[in-house]
Structures are given as structure tokens and as C-alpha cells.
Short mmCIF file of N, CA and C in Angstrom, two decimals:
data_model
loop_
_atom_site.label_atom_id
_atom_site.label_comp_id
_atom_site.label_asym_id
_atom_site.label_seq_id
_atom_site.Cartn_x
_atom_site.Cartn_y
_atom_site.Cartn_z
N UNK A 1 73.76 119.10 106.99
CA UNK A 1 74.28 119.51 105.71
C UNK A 1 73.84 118.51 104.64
N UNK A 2 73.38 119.04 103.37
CA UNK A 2 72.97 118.09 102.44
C UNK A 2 73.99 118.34 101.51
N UNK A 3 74.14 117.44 100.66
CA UNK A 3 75.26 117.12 99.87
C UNK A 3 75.01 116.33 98.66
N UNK A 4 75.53 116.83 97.34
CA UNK A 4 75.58 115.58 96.02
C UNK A 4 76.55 114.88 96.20
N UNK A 5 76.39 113.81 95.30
CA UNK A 5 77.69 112.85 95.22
C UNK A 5 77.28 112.40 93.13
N UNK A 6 78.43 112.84 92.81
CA UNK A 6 78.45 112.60 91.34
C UNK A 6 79.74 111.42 90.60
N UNK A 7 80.31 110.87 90.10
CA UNK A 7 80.78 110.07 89.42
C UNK A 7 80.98 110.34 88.28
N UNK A 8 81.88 110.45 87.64
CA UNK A 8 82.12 110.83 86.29
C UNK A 8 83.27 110.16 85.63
N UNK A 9 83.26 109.81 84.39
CA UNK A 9 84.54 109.22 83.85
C UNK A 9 85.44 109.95 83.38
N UNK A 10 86.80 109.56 83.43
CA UNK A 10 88.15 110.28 82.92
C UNK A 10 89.07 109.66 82.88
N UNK A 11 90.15 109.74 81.77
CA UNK A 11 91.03 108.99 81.49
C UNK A 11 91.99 108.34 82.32
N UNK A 12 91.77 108.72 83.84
CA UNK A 12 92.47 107.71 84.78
C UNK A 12 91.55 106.83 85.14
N UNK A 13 90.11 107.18 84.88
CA UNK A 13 89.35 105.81 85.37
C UNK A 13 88.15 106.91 86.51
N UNK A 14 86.71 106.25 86.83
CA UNK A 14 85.75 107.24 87.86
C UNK A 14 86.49 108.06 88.49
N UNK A 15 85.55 109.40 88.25
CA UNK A 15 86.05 110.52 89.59
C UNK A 15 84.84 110.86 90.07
N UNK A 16 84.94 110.61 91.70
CA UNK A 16 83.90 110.97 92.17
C UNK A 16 83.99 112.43 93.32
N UNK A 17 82.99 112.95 93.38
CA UNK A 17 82.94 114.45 93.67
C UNK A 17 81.53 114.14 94.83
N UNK A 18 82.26 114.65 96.06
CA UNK A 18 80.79 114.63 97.23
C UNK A 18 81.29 116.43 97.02
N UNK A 19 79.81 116.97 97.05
CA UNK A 19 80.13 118.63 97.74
C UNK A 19 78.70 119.23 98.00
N UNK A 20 78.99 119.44 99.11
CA UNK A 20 77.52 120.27 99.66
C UNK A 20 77.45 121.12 99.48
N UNK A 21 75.85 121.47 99.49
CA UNK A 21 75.29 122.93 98.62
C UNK A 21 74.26 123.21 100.03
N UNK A 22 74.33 124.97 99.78
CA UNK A 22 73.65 125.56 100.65
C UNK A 22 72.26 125.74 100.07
N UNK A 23 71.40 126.03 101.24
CA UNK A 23 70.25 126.36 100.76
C UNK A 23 70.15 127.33 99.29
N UNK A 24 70.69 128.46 99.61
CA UNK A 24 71.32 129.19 97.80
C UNK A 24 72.03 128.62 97.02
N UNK A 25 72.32 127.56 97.10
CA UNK A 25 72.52 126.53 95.68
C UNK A 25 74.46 126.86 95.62
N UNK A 26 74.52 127.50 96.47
CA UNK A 26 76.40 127.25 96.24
C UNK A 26 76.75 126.23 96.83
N UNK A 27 77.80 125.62 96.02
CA UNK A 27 78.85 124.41 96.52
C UNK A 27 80.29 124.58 96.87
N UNK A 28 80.67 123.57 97.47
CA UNK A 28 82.02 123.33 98.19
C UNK A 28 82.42 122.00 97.91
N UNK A 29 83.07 121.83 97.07
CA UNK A 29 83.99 119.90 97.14
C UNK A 29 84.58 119.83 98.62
N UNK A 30 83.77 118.70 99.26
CA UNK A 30 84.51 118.24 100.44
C UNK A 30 85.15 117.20 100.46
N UNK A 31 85.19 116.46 99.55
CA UNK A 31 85.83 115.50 98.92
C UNK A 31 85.78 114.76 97.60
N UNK A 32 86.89 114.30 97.03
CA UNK A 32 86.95 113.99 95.85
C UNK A 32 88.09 113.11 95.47
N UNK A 33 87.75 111.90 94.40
CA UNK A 33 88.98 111.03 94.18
C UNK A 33 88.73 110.07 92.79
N UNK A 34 89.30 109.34 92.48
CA UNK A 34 89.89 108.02 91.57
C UNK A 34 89.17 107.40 92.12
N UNK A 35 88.09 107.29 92.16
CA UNK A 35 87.46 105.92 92.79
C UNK A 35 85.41 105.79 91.94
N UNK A 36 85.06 104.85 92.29
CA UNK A 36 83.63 104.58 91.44
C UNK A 36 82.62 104.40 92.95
N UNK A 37 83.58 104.18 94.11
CA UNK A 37 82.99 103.66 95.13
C UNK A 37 82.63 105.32 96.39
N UNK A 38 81.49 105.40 96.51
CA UNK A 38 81.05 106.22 96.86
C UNK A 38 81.31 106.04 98.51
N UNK A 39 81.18 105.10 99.10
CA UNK A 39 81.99 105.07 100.54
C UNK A 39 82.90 105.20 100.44
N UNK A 40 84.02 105.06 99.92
CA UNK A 40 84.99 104.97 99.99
C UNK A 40 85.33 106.59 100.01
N UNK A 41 84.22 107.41 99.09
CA UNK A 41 85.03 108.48 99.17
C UNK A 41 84.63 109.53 100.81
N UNK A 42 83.04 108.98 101.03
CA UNK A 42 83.21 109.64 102.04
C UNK A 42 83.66 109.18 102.92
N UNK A 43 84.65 108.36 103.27
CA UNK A 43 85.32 107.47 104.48
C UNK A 43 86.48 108.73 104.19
N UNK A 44 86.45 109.68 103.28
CA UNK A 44 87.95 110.25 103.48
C UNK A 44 87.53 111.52 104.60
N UNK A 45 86.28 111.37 104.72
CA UNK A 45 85.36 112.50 105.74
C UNK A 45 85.93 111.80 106.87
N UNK A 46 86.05 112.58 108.26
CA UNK A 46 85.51 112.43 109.83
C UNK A 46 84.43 112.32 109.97
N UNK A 47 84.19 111.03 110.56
CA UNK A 47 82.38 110.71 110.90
C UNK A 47 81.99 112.04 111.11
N UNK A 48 82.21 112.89 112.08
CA UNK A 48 81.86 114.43 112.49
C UNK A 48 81.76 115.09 110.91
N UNK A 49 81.91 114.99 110.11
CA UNK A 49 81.88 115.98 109.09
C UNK A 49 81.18 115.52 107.94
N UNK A 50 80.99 114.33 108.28
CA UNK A 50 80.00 113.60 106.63
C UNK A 50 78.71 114.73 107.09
N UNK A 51 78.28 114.85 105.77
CA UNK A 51 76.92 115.61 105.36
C UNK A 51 76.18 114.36 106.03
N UNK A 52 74.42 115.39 106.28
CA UNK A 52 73.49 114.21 107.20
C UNK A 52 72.83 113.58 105.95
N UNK A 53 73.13 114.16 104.97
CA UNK A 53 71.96 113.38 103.90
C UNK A 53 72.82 113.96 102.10
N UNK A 54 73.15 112.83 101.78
CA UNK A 54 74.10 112.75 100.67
C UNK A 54 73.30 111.89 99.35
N UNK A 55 73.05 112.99 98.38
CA UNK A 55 72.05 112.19 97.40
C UNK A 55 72.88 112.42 95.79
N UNK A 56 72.23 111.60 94.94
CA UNK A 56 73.24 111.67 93.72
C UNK A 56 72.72 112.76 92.98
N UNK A 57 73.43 113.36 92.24
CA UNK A 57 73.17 114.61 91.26
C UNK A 57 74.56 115.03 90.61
N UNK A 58 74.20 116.23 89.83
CA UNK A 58 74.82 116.60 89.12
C UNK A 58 75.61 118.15 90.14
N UNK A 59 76.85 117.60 89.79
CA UNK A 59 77.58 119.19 90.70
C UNK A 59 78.18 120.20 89.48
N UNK A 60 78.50 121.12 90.35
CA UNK A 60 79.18 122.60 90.10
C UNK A 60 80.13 122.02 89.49
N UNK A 61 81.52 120.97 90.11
CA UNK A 61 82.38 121.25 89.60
C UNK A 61 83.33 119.98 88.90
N UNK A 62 82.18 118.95 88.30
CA UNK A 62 81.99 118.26 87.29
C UNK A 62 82.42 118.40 86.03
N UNK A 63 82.38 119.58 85.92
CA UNK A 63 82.50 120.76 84.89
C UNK A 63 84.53 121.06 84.63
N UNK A 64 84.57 121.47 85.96
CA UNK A 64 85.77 121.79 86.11
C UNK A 64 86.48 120.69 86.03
N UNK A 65 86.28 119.25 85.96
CA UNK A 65 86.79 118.19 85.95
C UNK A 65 87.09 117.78 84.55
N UNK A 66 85.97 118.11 83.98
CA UNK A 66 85.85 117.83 82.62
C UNK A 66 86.63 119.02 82.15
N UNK A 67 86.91 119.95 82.06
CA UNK A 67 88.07 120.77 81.51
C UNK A 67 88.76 120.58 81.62
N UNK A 68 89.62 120.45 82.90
CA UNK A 68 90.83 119.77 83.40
C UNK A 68 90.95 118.46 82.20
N UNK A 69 90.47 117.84 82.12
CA UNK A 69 90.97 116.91 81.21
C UNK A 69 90.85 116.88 80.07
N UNK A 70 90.12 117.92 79.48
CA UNK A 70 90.14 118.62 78.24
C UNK A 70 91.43 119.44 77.05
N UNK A 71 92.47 119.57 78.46
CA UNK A 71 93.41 120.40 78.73
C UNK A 71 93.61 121.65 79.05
N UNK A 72 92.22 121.70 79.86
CA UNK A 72 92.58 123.50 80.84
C UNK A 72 92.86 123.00 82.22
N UNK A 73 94.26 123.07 82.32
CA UNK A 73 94.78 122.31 83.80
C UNK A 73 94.45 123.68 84.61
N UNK A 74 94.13 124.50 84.24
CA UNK A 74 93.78 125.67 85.26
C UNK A 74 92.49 125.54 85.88
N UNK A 75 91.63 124.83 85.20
CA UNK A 75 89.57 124.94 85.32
C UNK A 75 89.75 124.23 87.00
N UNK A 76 90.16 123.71 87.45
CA UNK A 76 90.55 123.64 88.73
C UNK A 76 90.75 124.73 90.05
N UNK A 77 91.22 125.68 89.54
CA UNK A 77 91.86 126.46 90.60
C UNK A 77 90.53 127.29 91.42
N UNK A 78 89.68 127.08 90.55
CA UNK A 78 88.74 128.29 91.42
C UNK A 78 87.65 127.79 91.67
N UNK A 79 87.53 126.07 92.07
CA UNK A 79 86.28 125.32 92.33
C UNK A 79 86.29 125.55 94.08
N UNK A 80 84.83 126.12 94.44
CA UNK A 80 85.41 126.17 95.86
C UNK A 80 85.46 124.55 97.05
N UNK A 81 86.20 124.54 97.81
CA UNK A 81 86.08 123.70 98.57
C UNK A 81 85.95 123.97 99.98
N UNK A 82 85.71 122.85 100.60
CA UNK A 82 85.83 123.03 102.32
C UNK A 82 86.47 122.03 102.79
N UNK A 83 87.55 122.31 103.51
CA UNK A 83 87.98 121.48 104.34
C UNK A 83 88.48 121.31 105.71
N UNK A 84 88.56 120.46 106.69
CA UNK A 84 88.18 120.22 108.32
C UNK A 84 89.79 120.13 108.84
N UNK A 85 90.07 120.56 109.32
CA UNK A 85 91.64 120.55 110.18
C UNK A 85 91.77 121.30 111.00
N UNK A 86 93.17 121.90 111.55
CA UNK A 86 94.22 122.56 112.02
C UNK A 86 94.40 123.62 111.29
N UNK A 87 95.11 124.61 112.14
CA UNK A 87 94.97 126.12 111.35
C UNK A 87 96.31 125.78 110.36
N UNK A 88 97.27 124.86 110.91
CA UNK A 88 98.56 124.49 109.78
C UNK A 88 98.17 123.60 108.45
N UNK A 89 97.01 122.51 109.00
CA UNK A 89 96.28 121.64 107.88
C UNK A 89 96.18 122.78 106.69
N UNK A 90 95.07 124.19 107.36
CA UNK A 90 94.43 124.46 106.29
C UNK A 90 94.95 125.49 105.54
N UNK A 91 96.35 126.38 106.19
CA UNK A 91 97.22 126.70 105.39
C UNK A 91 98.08 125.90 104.31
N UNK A 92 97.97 124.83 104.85
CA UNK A 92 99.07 123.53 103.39
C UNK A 92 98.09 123.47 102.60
N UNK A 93 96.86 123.51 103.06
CA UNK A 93 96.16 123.02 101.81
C UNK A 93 95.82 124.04 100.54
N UNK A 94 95.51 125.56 101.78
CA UNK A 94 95.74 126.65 100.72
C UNK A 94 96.95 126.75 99.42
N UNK A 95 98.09 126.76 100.44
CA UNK A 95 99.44 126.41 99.57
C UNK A 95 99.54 125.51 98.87
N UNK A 96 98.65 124.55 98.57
CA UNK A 96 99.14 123.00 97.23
C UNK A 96 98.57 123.54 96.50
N UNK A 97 97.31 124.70 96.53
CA UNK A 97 96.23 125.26 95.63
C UNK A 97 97.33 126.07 94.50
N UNK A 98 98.07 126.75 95.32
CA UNK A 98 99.01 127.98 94.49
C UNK A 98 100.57 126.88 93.70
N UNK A 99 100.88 125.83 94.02
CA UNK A 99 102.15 125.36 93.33
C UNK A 99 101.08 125.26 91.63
N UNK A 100 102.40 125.79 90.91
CA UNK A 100 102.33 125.73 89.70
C UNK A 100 101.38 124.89 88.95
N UNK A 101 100.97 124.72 87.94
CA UNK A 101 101.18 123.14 87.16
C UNK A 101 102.08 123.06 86.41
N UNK A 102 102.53 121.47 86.35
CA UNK A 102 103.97 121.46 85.75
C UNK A 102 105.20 121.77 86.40
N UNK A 103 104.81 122.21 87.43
CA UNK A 103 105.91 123.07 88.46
C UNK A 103 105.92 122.01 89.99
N UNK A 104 106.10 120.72 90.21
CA UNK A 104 105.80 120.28 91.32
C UNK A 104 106.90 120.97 92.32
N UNK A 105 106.87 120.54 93.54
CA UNK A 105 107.41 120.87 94.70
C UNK A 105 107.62 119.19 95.29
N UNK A 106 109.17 119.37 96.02
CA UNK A 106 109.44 118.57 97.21
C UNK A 106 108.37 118.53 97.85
N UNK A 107 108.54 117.68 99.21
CA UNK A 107 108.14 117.77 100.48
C UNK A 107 109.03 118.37 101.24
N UNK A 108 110.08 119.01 101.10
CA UNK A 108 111.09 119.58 101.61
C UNK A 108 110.49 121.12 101.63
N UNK A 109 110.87 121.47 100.08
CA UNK A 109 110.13 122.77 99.14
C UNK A 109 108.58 123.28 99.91
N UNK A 110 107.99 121.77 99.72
CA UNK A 110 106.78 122.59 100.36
C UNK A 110 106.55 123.12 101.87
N UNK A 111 107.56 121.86 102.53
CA UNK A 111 107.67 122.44 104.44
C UNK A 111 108.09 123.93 104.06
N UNK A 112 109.31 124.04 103.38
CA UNK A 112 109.77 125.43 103.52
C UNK A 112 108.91 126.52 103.02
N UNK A 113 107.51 126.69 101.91
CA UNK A 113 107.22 127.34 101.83
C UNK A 113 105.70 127.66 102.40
N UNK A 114 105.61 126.61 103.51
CA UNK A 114 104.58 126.75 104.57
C UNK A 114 105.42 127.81 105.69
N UNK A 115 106.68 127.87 105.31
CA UNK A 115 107.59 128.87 106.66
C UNK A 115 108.40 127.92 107.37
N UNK A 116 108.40 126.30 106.94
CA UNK A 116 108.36 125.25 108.36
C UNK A 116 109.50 124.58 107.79
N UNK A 117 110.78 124.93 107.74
CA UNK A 117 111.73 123.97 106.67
C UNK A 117 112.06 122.36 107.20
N UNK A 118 111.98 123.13 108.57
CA UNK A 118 112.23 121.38 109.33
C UNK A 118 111.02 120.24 109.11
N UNK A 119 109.89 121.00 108.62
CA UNK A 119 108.62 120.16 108.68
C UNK A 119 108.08 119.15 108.00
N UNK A 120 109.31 118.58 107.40
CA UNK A 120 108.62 117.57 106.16
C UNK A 120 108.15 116.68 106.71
N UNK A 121 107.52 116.21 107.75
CA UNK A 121 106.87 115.00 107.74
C UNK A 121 105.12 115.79 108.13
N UNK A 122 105.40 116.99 108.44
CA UNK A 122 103.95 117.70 108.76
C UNK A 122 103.62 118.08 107.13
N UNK A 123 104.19 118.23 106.33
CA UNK A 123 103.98 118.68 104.92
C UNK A 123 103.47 117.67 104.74
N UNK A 124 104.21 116.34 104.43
CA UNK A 124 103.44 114.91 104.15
C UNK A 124 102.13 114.49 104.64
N UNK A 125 101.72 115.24 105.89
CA UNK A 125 100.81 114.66 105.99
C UNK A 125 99.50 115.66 105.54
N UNK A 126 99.92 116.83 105.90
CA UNK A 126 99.45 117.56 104.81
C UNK A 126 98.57 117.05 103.83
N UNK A 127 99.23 116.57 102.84
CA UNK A 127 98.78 115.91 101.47
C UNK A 127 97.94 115.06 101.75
N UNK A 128 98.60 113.80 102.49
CA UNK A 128 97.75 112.62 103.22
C UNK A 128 96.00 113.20 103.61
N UNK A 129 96.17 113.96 103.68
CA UNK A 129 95.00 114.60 104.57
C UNK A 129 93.79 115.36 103.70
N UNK A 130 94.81 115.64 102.65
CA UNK A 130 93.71 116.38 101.70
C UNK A 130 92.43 115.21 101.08
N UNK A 131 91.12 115.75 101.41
CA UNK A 131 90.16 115.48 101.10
C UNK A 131 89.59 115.52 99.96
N UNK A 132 89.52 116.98 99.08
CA UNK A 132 89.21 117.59 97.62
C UNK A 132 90.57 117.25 97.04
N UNK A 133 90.81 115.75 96.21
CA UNK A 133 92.14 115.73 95.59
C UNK A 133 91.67 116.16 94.40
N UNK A 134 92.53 116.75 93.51
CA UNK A 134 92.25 117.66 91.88
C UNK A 134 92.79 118.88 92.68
N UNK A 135 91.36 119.25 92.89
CA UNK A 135 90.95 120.55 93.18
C UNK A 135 91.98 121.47 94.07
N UNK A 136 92.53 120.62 95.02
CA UNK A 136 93.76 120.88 95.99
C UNK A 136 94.70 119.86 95.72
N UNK A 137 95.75 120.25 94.75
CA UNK A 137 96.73 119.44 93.70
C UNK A 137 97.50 118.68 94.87
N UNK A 138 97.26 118.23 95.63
CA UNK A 138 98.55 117.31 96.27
C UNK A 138 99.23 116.54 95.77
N UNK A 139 99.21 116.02 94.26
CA UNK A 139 99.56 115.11 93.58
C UNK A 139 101.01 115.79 93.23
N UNK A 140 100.81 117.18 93.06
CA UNK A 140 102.21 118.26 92.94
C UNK A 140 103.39 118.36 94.06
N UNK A 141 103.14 117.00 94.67
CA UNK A 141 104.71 117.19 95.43
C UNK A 141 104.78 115.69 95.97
N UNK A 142 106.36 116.13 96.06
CA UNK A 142 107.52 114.77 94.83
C UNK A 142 107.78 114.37 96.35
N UNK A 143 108.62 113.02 96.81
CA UNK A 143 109.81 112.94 97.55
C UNK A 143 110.97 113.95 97.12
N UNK A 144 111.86 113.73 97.96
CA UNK A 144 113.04 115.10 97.52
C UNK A 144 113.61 114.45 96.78
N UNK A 145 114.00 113.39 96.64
CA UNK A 145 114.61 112.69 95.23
C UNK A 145 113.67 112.66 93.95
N UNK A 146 112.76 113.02 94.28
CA UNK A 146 112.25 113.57 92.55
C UNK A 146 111.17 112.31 92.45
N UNK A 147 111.34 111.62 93.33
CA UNK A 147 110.09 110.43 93.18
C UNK A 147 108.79 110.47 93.65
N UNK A 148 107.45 109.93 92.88
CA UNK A 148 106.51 110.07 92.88
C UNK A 148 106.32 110.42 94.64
N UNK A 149 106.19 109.33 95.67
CA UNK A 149 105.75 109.28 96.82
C UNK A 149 104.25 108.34 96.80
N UNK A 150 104.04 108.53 97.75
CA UNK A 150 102.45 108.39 97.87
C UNK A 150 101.55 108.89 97.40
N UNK A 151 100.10 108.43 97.10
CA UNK A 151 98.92 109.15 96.76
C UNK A 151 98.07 108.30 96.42
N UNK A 152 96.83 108.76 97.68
CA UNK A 152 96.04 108.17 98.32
C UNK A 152 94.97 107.36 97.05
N UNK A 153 94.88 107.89 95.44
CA UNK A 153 94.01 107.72 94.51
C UNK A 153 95.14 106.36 93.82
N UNK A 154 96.57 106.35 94.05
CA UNK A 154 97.49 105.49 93.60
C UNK A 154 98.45 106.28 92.80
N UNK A 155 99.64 105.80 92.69
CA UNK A 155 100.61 106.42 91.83
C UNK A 155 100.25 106.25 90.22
N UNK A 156 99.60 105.33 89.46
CA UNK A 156 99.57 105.25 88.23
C UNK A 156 98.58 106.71 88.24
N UNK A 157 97.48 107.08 88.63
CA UNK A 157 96.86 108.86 88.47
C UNK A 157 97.68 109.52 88.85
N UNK A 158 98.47 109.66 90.23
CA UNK A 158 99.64 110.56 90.33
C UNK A 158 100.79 111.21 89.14
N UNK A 159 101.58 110.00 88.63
CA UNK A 159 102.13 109.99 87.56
C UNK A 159 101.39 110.25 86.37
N UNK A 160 100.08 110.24 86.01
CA UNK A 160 99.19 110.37 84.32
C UNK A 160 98.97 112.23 84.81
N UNK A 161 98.68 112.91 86.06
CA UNK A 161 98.33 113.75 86.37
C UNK A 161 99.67 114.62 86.07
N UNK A 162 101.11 114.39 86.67
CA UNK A 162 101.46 115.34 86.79
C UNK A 162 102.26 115.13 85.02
N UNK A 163 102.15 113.99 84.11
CA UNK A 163 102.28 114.33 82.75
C UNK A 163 101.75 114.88 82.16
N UNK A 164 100.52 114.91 82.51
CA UNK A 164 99.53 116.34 81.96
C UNK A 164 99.25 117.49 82.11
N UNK A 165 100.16 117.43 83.17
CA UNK A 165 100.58 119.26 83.69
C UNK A 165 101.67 119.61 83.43
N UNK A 166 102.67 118.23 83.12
CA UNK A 166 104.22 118.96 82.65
C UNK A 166 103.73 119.37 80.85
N UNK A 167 103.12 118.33 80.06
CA UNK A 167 103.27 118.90 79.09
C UNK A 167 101.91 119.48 78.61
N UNK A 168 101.27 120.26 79.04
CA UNK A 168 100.32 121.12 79.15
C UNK A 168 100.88 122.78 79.61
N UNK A 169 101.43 122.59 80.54
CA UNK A 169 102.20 123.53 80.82
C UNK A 169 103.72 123.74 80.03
N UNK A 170 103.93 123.40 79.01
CA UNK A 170 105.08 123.79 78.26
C UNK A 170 104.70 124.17 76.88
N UNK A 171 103.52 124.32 76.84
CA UNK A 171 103.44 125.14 75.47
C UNK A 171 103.33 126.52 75.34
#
């Protein structure tokens, strides 16, 4: 699999975007984050799943990044991605795609609307796990006390992210 890797600036600081393209020129974000450091982002890969040959360029959904922070918190929703798991992994991940913006969810909220109410520590990891962060909002769910939690890019983007979806989404 060949793959770009792009870097771009935004008001939390580099976002970098690995996503492989097929011979017909379509892409998939297989990963993405807060970071300038390009290992780092594919270390969020399984050795088994890094692309064999990863070169720098310009991607598909660079674009969508740059809207997103433009203030179309929506230019996100329809960048495609790929990602490597469990048939439960890749239903959570579908499901962080559909929570609102502006609208976060528990980890409680979200076990329950995977079907799994008892499941909050499989929800958590869930998130933990997501590879394409933006693109697959994991940043959209709270501890059940309403507190940030974890997130893997750091809580200061966690917190700038979901202020820009609460008041983006209230107009």
C-alpha cells in the first residue's frame, strides 16, 4: 500500500494526515493527529498495517481540515477513512462519526448507544484506539462527570475542539 503523509498548520498547532491512495487516486485517512512528528503518527498504525511506502504530498482531506477550522465543523464527516480492528472496534468508530457536534456523549452514553450499557471501559478504549482523530470525533466523549478524560493528541486540543463545536453549533 502506498500512502501520503501531509502536515498542515491549525490553531491547535501541526496536523498531520497519513492516507493511502489507490491506484485510482482515491483516499482513506488511516491516521491522523496534533502532532509535526511523522513517526509518531504512524506508530498509531500496527506494524501489520503501516503502508509499504509512505511519501510526502498533498491529500484529499487537507482540505477538509482546513474547513473544519474555518468553521464548517461538518467538512469532516464525509472524509473517507480506514480503520484495523474488531467487528465492535469498528462499529464505535462508526458511531463517534454520527455524535453530534456540540453534542458530546459520556462514555457511559456512548457504551449504551453501541447497545453495550455495561461497556464503558470497551467504549474507552474504543476512542483510545481511534487512529483518524478529527475525522472520527473521539474527542466528543466526556467522563460521565462531564470531564474532559483522555486524548491521545492532549487535552488542551480536546478542550479548543469541543469549544469549537459547542459554539459553532449554537448559531
Amino acid at each position: 500500500m502506498i500512502a501520503l503523509i501531509q502536515t498542515i498548520g491549525t490553531p491547535d498547532g501541526p496536523f498531520t494526515i497519513l492516507a493511502s491512495r489507490s491506484d485510482a487516486g482515491d483516499e482513506q485517512v488511516l491516521a491522523s493527529g496534533w502532532t509535526g512528528d511523522h513517526d509518531e503518527l504512524v506508530a498509531r498504525l500496527a506494524a501489520k498495517h503501516r503502508p509499504a511506502e509512505i511519501r510526502e504530498g498533498a491529500t484529499d482531506a487537507a482540505s477538509a481540515v482546513s474547513a473544519y477550522y474555518d468553521g464548517d465543523i461538518t467538512a469532516i464527516d464525509g472524509v473517507p477513512v480506514r480503520q484495523f480492528g474488531t467487528e465492535m472496534q469498528r462499529t464505535g468508530w462508526d458511531a463517534l462519526r454520527r455524535i453530534t457536534p456540540g453534542e458530546p456523549l459520556t462514555y457511559a452514553e456512548f457504551a449504551t448507544a453501541l447497545g453495550s450499557p455495561s461497556a464503558v471501559r470497551a467504549a474507552a478504549s474504543i476512542c483510545a484506539r481511534n487512529a483518524p482523530a478529527l475525522f472520527v470525533p473521539c474527542h466528543r466523549v466526556l467522563r460521565s462527570d462531564g470531564s474532559l478524560g483522555g486524548f491521545a493528541w492532549g487535552l488542551d486540543v480536546k478542550r479548543s475542539l469541543l469549544a469549537r463545536e459547542r459554539a459553532l453549533s449554537s448559531r
